[in-house]
Coordinates of C-alpha atoms and ligand atoms in Angstrom, one line a residue:
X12 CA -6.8 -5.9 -20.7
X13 CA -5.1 -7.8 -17.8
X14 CA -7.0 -9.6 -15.1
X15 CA -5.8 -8.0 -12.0
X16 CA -6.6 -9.5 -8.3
X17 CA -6.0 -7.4 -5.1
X18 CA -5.5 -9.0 -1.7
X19 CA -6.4 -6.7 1.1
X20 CA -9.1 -3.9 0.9
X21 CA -8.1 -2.0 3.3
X22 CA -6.4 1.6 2.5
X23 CA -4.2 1.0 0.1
X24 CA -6.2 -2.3 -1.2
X25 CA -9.4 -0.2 -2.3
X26 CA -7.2 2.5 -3.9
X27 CA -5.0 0.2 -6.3
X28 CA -8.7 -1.6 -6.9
X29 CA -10.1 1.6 -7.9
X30 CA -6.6 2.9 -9.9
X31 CA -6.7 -0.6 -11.6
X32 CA -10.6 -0.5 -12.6
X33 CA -10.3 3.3 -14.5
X34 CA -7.5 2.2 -16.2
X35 CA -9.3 -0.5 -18.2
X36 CA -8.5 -3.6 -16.0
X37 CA -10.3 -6.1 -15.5
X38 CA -10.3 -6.3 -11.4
X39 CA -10.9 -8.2 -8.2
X40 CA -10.7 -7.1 -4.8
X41 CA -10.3 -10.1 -2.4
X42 CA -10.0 -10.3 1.5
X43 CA -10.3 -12.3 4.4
X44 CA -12.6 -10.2 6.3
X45 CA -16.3 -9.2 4.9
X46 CA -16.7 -6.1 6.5
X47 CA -13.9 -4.9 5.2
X48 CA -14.7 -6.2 1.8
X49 CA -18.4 -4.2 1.8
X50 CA -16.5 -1.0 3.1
X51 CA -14.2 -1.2 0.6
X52 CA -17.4 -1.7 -2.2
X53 CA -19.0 1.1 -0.7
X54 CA -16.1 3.8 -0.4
X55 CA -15.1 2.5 -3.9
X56 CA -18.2 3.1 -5.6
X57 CA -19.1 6.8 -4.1
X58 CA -15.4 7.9 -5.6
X59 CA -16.4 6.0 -8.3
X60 CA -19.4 8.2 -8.5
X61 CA -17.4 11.3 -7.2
X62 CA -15.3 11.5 -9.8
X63 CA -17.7 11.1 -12.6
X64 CA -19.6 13.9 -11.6
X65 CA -16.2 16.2 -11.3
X66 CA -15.5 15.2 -14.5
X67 CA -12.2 13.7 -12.9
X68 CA -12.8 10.2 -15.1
X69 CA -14.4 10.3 -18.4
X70 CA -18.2 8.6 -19.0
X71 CA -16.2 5.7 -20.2
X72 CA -13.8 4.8 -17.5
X73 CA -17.0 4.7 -15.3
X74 CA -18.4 2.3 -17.1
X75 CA -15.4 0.2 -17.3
X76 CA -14.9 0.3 -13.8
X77 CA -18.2 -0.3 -12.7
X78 CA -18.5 -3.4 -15.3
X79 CA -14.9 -4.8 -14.4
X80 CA -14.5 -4.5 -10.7
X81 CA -16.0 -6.9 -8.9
X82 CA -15.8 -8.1 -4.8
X83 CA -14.7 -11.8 -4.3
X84 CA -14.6 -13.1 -0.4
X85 CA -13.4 -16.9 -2.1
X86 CA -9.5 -16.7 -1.8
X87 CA -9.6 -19.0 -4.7
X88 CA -11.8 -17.9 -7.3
X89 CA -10.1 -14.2 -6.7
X90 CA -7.0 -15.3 -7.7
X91 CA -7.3 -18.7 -9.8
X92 CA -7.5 -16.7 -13.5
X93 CA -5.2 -13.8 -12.3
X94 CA -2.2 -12.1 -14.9
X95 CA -1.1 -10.2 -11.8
X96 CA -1.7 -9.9 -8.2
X97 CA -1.3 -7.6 -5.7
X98 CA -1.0 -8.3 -2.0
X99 CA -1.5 -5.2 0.3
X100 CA -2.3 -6.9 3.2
X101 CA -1.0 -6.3 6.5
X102 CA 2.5 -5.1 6.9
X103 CA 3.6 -8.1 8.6
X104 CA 6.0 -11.3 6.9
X105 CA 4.4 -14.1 8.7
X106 CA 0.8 -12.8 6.6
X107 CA 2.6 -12.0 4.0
X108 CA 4.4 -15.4 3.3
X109 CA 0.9 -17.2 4.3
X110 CA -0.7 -15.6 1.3
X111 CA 2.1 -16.4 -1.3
X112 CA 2.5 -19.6 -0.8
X113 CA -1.1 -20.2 -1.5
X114 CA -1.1 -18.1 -4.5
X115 CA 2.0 -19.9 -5.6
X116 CA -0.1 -23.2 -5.6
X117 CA -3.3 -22.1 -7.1
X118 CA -2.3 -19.4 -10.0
X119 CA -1.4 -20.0 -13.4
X120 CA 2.5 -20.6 -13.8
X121 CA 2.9 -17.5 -15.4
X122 CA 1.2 -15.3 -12.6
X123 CA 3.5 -12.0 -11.9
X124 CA 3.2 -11.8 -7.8
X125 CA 3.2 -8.1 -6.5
X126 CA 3.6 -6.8 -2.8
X127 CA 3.0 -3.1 -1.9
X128 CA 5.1 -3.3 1.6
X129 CA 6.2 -0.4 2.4
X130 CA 9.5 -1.9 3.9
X131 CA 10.0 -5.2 3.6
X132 CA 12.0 -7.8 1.3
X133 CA 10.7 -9.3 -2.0
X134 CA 13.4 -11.5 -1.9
X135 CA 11.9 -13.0 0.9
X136 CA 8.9 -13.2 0.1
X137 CA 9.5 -14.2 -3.5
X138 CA 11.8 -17.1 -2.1
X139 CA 9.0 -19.2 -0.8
X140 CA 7.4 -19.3 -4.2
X141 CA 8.7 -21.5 -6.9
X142 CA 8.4 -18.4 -8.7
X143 CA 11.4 -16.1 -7.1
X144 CA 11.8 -14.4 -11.0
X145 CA 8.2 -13.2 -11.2
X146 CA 8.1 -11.7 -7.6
X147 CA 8.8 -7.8 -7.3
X148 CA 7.4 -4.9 -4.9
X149 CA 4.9 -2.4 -6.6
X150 CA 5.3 0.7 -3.9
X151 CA 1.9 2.3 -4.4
X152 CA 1.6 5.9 -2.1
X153 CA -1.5 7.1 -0.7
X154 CA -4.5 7.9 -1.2
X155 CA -3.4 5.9 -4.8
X156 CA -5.6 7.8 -6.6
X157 CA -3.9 11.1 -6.6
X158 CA -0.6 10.4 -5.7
X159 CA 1.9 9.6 -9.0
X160 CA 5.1 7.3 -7.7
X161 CA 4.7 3.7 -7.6
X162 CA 8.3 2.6 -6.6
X163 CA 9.0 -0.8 -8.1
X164 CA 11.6 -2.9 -5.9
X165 CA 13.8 -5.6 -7.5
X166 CA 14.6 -8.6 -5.1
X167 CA 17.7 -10.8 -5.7
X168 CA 15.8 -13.1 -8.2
X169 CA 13.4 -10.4 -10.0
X170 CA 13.4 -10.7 -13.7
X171 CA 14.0 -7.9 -16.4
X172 CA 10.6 -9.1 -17.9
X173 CA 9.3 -8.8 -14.4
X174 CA 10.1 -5.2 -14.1
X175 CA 9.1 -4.3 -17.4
X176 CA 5.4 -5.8 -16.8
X177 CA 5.0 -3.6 -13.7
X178 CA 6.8 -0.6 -15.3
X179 CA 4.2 -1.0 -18.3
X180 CA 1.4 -1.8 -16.5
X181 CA 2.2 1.2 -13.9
X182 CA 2.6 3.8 -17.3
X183 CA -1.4 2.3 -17.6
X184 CA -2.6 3.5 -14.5
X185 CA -0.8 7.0 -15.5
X186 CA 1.9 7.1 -12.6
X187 CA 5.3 6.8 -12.8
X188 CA 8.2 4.4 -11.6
X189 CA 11.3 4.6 -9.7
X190 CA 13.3 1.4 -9.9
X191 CA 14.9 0.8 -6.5
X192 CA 17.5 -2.2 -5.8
X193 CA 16.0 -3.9 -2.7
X194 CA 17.1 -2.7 1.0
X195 CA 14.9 -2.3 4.0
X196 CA 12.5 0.6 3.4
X197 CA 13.7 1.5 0.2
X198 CA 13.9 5.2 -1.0
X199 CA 10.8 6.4 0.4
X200 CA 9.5 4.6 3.7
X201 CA 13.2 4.7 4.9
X202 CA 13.3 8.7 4.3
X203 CA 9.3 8.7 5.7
X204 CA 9.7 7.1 8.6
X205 CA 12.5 8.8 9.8
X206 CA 11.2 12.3 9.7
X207 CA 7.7 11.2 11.1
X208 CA 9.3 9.5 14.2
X209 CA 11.5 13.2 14.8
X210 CA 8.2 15.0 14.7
X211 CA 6.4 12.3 17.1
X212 CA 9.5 12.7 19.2
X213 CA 9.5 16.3 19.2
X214 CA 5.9 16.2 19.9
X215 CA 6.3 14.4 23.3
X216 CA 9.2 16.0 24.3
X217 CA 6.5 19.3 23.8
X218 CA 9.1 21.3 21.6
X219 CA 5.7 22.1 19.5
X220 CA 2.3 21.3 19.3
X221 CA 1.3 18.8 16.2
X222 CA -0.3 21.8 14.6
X223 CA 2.8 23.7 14.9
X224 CA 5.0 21.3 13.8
X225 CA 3.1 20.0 10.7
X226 CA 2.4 24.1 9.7
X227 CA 6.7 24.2 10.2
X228 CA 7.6 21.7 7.8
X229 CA 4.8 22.6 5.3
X230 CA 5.4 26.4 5.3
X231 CA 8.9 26.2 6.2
X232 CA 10.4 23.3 4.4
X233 CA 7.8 23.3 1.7
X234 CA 6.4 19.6 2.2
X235 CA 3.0 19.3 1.2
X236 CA 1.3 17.6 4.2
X237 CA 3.2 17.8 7.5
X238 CA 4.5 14.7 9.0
X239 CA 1.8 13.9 12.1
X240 CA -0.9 14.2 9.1
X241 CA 0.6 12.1 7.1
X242 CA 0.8 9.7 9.6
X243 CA -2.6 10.1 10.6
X244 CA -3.6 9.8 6.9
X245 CA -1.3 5.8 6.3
X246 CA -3.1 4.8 10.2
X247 CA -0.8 4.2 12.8
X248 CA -1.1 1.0 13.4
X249 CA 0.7 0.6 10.0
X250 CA 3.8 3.0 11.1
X251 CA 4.5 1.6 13.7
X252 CA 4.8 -1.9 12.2
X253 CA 6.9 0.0 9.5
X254 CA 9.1 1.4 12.2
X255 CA 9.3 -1.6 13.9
X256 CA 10.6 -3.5 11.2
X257 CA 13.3 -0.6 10.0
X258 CA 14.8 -0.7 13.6
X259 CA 15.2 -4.7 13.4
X260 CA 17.2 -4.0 10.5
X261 CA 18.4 -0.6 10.3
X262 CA 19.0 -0.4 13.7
X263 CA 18.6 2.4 16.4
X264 CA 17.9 5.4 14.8
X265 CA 14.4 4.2 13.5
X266 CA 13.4 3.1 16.9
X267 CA 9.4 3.5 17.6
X268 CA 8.5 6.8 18.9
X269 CA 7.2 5.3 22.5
X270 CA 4.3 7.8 21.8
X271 CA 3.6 6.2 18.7
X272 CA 3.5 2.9 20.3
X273 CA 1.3 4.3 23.4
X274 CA -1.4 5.7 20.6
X275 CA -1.5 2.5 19.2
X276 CA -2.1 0.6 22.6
X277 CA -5.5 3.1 22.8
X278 CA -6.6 2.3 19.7
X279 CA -5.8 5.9 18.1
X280 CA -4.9 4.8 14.7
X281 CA -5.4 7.8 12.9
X282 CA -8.4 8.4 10.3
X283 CA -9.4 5.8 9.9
X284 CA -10.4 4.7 13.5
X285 CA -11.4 8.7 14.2
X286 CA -8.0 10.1 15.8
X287 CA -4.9 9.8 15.9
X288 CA -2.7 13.0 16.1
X289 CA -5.8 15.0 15.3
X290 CA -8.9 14.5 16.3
X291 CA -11.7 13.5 13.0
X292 CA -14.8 12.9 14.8
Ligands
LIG30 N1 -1.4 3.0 4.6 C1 -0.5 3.5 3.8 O1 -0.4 4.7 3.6 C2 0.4 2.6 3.0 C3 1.1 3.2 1.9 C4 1.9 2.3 1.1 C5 2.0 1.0 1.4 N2 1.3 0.5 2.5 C6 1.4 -1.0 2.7 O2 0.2 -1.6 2.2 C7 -0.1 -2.8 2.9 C8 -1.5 -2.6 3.4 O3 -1.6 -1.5 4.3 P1 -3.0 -0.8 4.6 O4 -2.7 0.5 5.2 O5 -3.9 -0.9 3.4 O6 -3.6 -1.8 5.7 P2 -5.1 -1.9 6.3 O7 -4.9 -2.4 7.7 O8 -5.9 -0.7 6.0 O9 -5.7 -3.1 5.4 C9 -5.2 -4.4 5.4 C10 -6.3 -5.4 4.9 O10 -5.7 -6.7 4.8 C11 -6.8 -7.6 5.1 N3 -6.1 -8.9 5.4 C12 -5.4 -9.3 6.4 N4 -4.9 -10.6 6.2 C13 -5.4 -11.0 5.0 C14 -5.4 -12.2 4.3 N5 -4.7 -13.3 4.7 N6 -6.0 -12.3 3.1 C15 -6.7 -11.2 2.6 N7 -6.8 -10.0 3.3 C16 -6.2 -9.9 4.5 C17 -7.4 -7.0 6.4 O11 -8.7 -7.6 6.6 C18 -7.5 -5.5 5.9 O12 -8.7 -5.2 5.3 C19 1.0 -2.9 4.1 O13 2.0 -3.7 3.6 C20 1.4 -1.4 4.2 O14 2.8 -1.3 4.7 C21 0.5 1.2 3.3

């Protein structure tokens, strides 16, 4: 059993939580904001819940889960034991590099530092650590719970032993890994992004309505949720900070769609804030 602390409950932060905890972890969700924190208890616990009645989790995972999660608002006590940590806080370097250079100073020496960007370097971010061999990217995809890829990103300094903790401890939660040589975006988000901005830019230019387009590429193409619902689904507030990141270093072609950066002005941000594309209210 590995002690396992989360940074960030948001999305992503309460679904690794909840992955970690049915896999026999021992876990601890941290962040700065306690509303979030609660939210992410109580959205945690009914899937916990959920999925023991479905008979998606077994009696026993339950009772793991609900004896080895636990909610910690103290930066300090979430982290200070920790085997491995995972940051999912926002998608932004300056946050990012904030929280690992405290982690660097408080956790044990051996601590293995995750990230789960969806773009950006862990080269970077491992290099203001004094731990640059221990830092990777652990890609998880959303919602975490059903979705099987974790995409585990090697920076300039990664170790082998690095990558073969996460790859290990990845095989635990039951998905499975892609290893991926570090460049903005990597396999998925660059791919991702890409076809979501088209259909946000076909969608202002009225070629289709979001309906239309998502049924085209599901029935058409075969994709299992069209690309405005998927959207929707990671919050756009998120997207577009992927986006913007991927057209300061890929360059033009993953410019923001300017109606992705108009929704985001209103405060549409997708599901979670009750529209976005679609409406969820
Ligand atoms: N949403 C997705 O579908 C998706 C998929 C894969 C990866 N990601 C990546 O995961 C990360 C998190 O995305 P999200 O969608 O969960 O974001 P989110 O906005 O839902 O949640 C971010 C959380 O981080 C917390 N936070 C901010 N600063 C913090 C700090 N210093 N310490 C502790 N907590 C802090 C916020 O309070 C918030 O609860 C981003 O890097 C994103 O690119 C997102």
């Amino acid at each position: 059993m590995q002690e396992v602390t989360i940074i960030g409950s948001g999305v992503m932060g309460r679904g690794i939580a909840y992955t970690a905890a049915i896999s026999g972890h021992k876990v601890i969700l941290n962040d700065i904001s306690p509303e979030s924190l609660g939210n992410a208890e109580k959205e945690i616990t009914n899937l916990l819940v959920k999925s023991n009645e479905k008979g998606f989790i077994t009696e026993k995972q339950y009772d793991a889960a609900t004896t080895n999660l636990s909610y910690e608002i103290n930066f300090e006590n979430a982290v200070k034991d920790a085997d491995l940590v995972i940051e999912a806080v926002l998608e932004r370097m300056d946050i990012k590099v904030e929280v690992f250079t405290k982690l660097d100073r408080i956790c044990k020496k051996e601590t293995i530092f995750a990230t789960n960007t969806s773009t950006m370097s862990p080269t970077e971010i491992g290099a203001q650590t004094s731990r640059p061999d221990k830092v990777v990217a652990m890609h998880f995809f959303n919602p975490v719970h059903k979705m099987k890829l974790i995409e585990v990103i090697r920076g300039l300094e990664t170790s082998d032993e690095t990558v073969l903790y996460i790859e290990e401890i990845s095989r635990q939660m039951n998905k499975e890994t892609v290893e991926v040589n570090e460049f903005p975006g990597f396999v998925t988000s660059r791919m991702n992004c890409l076809i979501g901005n088209e259909a946000m830019n076909m969608l202002m230019e009225g070629v289709a309505s979001a309906a239309d387009i998502d049924k085209a590429m599901k029935l058409g193409l075969n994709h299992p949720m069209g690309p405005l619902e998927l959207a929707d689904l990671v919050g756009l507030d998120t997207r577009l900070r992927n986006m913007e990141y991927l057209y300061q270093t890929l360059g033009e072609k993953y410019r923001p769609c300017p109606l992705l950066v108009k929704y985001v002005k209103a405060g549409r941000l997708g599901k979670k804030s009750g529209s976005g594309f679609y409406d969820y209210k």
